[in-house]
Short mmCIF file of C-alpha atoms in Angstrom, two decimals:
data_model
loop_
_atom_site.label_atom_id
_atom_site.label_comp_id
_atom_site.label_asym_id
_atom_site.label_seq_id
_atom_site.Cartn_x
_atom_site.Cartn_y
_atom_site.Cartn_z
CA UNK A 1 -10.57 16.45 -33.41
CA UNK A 2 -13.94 17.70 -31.28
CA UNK A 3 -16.10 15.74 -33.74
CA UNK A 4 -13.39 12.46 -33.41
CA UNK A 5 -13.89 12.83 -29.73
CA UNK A 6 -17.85 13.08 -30.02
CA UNK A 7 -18.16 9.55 -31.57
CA UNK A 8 -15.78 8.13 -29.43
CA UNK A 9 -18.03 9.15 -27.01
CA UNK A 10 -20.63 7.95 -27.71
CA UNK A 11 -19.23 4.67 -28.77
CA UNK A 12 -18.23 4.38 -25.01
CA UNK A 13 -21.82 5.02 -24.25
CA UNK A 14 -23.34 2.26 -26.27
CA UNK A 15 -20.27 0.04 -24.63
CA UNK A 16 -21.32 0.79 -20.81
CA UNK A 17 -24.88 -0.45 -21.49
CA UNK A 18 -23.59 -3.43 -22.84
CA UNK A 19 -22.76 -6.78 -20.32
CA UNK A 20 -19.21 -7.19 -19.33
CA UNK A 21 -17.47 -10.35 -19.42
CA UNK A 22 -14.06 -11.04 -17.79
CA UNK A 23 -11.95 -14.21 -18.77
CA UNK A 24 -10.57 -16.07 -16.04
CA UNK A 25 -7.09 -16.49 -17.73
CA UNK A 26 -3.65 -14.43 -18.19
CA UNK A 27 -3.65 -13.33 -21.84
CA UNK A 28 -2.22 -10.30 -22.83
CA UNK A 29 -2.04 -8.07 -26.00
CA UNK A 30 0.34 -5.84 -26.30
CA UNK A 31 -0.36 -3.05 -29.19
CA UNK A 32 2.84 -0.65 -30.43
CA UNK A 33 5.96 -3.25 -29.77
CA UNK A 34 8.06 -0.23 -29.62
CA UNK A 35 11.02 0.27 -26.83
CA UNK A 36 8.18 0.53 -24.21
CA UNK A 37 6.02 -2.23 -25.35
CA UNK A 38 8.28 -4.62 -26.23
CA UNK A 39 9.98 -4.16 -22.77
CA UNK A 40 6.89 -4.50 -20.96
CA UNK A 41 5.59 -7.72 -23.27
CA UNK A 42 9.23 -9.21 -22.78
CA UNK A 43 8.81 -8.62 -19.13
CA UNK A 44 5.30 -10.10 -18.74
CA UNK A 45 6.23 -13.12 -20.80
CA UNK A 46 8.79 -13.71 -18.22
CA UNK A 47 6.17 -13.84 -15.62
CA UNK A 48 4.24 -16.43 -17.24
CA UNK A 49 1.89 -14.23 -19.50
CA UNK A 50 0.36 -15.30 -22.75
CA UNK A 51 1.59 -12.20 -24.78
CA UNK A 52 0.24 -11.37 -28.39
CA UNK A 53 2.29 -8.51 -29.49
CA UNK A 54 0.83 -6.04 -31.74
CA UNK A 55 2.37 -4.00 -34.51
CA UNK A 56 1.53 -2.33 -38.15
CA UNK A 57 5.52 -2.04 -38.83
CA UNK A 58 5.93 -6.23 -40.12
CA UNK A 59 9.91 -4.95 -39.43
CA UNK A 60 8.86 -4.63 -35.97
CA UNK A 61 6.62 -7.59 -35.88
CA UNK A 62 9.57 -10.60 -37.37
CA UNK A 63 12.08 -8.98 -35.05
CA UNK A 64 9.90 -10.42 -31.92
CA UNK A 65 8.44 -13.27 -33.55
CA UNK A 66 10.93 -15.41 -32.08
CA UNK A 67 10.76 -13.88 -28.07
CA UNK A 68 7.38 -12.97 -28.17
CA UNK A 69 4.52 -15.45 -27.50
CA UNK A 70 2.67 -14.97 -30.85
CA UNK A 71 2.97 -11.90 -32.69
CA UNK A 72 0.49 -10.00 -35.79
CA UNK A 73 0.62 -7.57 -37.82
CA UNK A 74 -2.08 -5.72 -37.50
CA UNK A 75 -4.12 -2.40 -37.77
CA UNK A 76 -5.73 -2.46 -34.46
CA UNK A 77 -7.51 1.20 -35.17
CA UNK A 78 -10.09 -1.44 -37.03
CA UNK A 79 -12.29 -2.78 -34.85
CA UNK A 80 -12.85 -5.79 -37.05
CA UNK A 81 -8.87 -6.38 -36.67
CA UNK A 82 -9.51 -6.98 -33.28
CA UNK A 83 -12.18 -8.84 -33.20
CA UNK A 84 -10.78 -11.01 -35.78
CA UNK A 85 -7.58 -11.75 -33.45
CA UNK A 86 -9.82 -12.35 -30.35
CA UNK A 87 -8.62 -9.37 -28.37
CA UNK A 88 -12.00 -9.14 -26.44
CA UNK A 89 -11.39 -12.36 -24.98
CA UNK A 90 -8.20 -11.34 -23.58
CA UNK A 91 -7.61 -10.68 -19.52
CA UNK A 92 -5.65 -7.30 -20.00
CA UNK A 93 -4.58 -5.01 -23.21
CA UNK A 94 -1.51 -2.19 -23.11
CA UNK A 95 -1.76 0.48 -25.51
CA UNK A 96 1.99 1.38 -26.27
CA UNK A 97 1.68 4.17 -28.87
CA UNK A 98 3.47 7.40 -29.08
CA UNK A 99 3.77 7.78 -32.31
CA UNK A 100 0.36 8.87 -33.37
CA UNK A 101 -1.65 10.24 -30.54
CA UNK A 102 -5.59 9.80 -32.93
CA UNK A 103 -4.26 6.30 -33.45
CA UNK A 104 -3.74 5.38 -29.51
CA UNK A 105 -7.18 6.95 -28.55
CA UNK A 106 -8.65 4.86 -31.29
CA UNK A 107 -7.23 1.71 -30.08
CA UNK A 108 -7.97 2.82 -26.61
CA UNK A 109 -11.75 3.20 -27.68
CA UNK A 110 -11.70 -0.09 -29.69
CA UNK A 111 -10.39 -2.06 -26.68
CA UNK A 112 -13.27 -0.16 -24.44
CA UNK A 113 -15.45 -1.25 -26.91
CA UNK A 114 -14.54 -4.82 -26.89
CA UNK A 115 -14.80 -4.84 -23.35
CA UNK A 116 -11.22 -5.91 -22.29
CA UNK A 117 -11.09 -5.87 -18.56
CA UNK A 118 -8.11 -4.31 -17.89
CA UNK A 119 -6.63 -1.20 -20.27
CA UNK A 120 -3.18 0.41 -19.88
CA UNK A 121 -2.11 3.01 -22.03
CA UNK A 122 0.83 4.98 -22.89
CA UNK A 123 0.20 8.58 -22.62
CA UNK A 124 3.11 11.15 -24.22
CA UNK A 125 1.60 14.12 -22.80
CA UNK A 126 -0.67 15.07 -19.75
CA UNK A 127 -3.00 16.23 -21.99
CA UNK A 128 -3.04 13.11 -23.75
CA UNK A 129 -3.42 11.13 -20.55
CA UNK A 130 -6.43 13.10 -19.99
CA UNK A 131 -8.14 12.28 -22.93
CA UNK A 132 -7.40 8.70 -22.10
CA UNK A 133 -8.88 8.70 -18.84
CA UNK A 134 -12.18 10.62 -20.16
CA UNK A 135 -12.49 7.96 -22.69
CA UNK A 136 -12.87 5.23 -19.64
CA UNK A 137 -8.87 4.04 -19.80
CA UNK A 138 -8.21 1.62 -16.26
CA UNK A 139 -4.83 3.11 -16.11
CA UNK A 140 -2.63 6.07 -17.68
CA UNK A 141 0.83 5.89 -17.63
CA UNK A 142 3.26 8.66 -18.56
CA UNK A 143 6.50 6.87 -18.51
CA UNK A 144 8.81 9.65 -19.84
CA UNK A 145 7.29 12.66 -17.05
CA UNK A 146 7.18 9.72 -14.32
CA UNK A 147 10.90 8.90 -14.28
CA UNK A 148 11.98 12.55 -14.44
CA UNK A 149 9.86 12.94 -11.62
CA UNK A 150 11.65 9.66 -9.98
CA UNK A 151 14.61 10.60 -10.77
CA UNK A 152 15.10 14.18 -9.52
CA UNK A 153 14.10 12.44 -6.05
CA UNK A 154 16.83 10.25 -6.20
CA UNK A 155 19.09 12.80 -7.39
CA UNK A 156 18.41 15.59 -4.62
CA UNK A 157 18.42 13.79 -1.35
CA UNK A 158 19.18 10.26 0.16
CA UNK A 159 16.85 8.41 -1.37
CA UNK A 160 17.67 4.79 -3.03
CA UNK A 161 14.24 4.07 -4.28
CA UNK A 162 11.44 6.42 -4.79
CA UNK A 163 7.44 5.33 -6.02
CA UNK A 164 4.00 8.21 -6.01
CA UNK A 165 1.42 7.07 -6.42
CA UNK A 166 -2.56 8.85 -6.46
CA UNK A 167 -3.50 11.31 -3.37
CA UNK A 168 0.06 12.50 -3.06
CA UNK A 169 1.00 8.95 -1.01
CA UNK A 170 4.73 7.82 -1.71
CA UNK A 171 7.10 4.86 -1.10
CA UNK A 172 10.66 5.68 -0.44
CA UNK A 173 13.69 3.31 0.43
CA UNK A 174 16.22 5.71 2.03
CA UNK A 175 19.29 5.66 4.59
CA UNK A 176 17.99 6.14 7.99
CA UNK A 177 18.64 9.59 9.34
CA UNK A 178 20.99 9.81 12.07
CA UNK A 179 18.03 11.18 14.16
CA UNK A 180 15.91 8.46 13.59
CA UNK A 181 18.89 5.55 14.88
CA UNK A 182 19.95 4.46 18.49
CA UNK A 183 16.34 4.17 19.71
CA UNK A 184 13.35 1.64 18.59
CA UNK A 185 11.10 3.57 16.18
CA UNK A 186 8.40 3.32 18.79
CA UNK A 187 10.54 5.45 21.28
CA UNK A 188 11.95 7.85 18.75
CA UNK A 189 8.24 8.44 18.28
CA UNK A 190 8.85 8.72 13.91
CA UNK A 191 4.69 8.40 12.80
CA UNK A 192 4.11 11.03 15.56
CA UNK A 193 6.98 13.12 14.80
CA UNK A 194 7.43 13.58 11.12
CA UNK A 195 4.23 11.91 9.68
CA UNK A 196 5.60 8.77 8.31
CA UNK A 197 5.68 5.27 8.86
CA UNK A 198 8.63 2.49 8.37
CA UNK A 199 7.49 -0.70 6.88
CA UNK A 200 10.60 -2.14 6.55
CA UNK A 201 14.27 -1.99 7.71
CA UNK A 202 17.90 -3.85 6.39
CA UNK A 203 20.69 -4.17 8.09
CA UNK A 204 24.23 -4.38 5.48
CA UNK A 205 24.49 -8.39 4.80
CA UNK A 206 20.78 -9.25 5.79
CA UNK A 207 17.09 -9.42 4.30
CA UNK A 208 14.56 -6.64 4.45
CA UNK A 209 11.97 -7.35 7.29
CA UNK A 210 9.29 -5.79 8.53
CA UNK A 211 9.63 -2.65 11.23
CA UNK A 212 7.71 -2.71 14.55
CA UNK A 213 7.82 -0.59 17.69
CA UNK A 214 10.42 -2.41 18.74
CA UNK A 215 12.92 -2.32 15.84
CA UNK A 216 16.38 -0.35 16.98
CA UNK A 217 17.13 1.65 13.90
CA UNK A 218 21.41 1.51 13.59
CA UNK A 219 23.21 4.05 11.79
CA UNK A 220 23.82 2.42 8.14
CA UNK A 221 20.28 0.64 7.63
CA UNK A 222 18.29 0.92 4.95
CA UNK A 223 14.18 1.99 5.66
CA UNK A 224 11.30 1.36 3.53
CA UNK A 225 8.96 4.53 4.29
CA UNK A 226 4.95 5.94 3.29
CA UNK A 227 3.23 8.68 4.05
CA UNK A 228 2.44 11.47 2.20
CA UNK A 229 4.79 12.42 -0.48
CA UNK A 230 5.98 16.13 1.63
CA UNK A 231 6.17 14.29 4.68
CA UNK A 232 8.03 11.63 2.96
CA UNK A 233 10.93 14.20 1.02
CA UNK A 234 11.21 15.99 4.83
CA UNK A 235 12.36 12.85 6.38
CA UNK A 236 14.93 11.58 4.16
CA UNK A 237 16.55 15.06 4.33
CA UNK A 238 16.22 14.97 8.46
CA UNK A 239 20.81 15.41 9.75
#
C-alpha cells in the first residue's frame, strides 16, 4: 500500500506542473452507479446535468441506461479508459466507490491526473477520506458518518434541520425558544446573547423570509440559525 501511495504521488506531482484547463459546460461523470451514485447522477440529471454514469458491473450499467444520460461500462482504474470516454473534458467527476477502497484512490488519482476541475469522492472511512484529500481530492464526503452525525442532532433537541460544515460553523432550522419570542431579535439582543445569528424566520401558513432587527419572533415560528456549531446546539435547547 506505501509503495501504491508513492506513485500516486508522484503522479500528482507531474499533474500540478502541468496547465489546467476548465470547460465552460455542465458535464458530469459519475463513477460507481451504486445506491449513492446513482442517487446523486439521478438527482443532477434532474437539474439539467449532462450525466455519464460509470460502472464495471454491465448489470448495473443496462439498469440506468434508460434514466441516465449516457451510460459505459467501464474500468475507470485505466487511465486510457478515461481518456478514451473524454472524462478530462468534463466540468465535474464524483467518485462513488465503497466497494474497493485501492480502486477509488486510483480513480481519484486518474481524474487528478486528467485534470477534471472539480472531484468529489465517496470516502467509507475517515481514514480513507484522508488519503483522498492528501491525494489533491476538491471535496470528501463521508455520507454514512455525516448523517449519523445529522441525525443524532435532530434526534436530541428541537431541531428540524441541521447542516456542519468546516471550522465548526453550522446551519440549524429550529422552533424558536420561548426566550427568544415576544420581542424583535434586535431587542432580545440573540447575536449578543448566545452567539448566533437568525437568517430567517416562518410564521405557520407563510414563506421563509429573511430576519432583521426588527423581526418580532412569535411563539410557534420556525428560525433559520449560524454560528458556531456549540453556540448553535445551546440555543435550540434555550426553555
Amino acid at each position: 500500500m506505501a509503495d501504491f501511495l508513492h506513485h500516486l504521488r508522484r503522479r500528482r506531482r507531474r499533474r500540478l506542473t502541468q496547465p489546467h484547463k476548465a470547460p465552460a459546460d455542465q458535464r458530469v461523470a459519475v463513477i460507481g452507479l451504486g445506491r449513492f451514485g446513482y442517487s446523486l447522477a439521478n438527482e443532477l440529471m434532474r437539474r439539467g446535468w449532462d450525466v455519464l454514469g460509470i460502472d464495471t458491473d454491465a448489470r448495473i450499467v443496462q439498469k440506468y441506461s434508460d434514466t441516465l444520460t449516457h451510460t459505459a461500462v467501464a474500468d475507470s482504474t485505466d487511465p486510457e479508459v478515461l481518456r478514451q470516454l473524454g472524462v478530462h473534458d468534463f466540468t465535474s467527476a464524483v467518485v462513488g466507490i465503497g466497494s474497493s477502497i485501492e480502486a477509488s484512490i486510483l480513480i481519484s488519482a486518474n481524474l487528478l491526473e486528467a485534470g477534471v476541475p472539480t472531484i468529489w469522492a465517496k470516502a467509507v472511512s475517515r481514514r480513507h477520506g484522508q488519503i483522498l484529500e492528501r491525494l489533491g481530492v476538491h471535496h470528501v464526503v463521508l455520507p454514512e458518518h455525516e448523517m449519523g452525525e445529522r441525525v443524532a442532532h435532530l434526534v436530541t433537541g428541537r431541531m428540524l434541520d441541521f447542516i456542519e460544515f468546516d471550522d465548526d460553523y453550522a446551519l440549524v432550522k429550529t422552533v424558536a425558544p420561548g426566550s427568544a419570542t415576544g420581542r424583535p431579535l434586535g431587542e432580545s439582543q440573540v447575536r449578543s446573547r448566545h452567539g448566533v445569528t437568525v437568517v430567517g424566520i416562518k410564521r405557520p401558513g407563510e414563506d421563509f423570509t429573511y430576519a432583521t432587527a426588527e423581526t418580532v419572533v412569535e411563539k410557534g415560528d420556525i428560525l433559520v440559525v449560524t454560528g458556531k456549531t456549540q453556540a448553535v446546539e445551546a440555543f435550540t435547547e434555550l426553555p
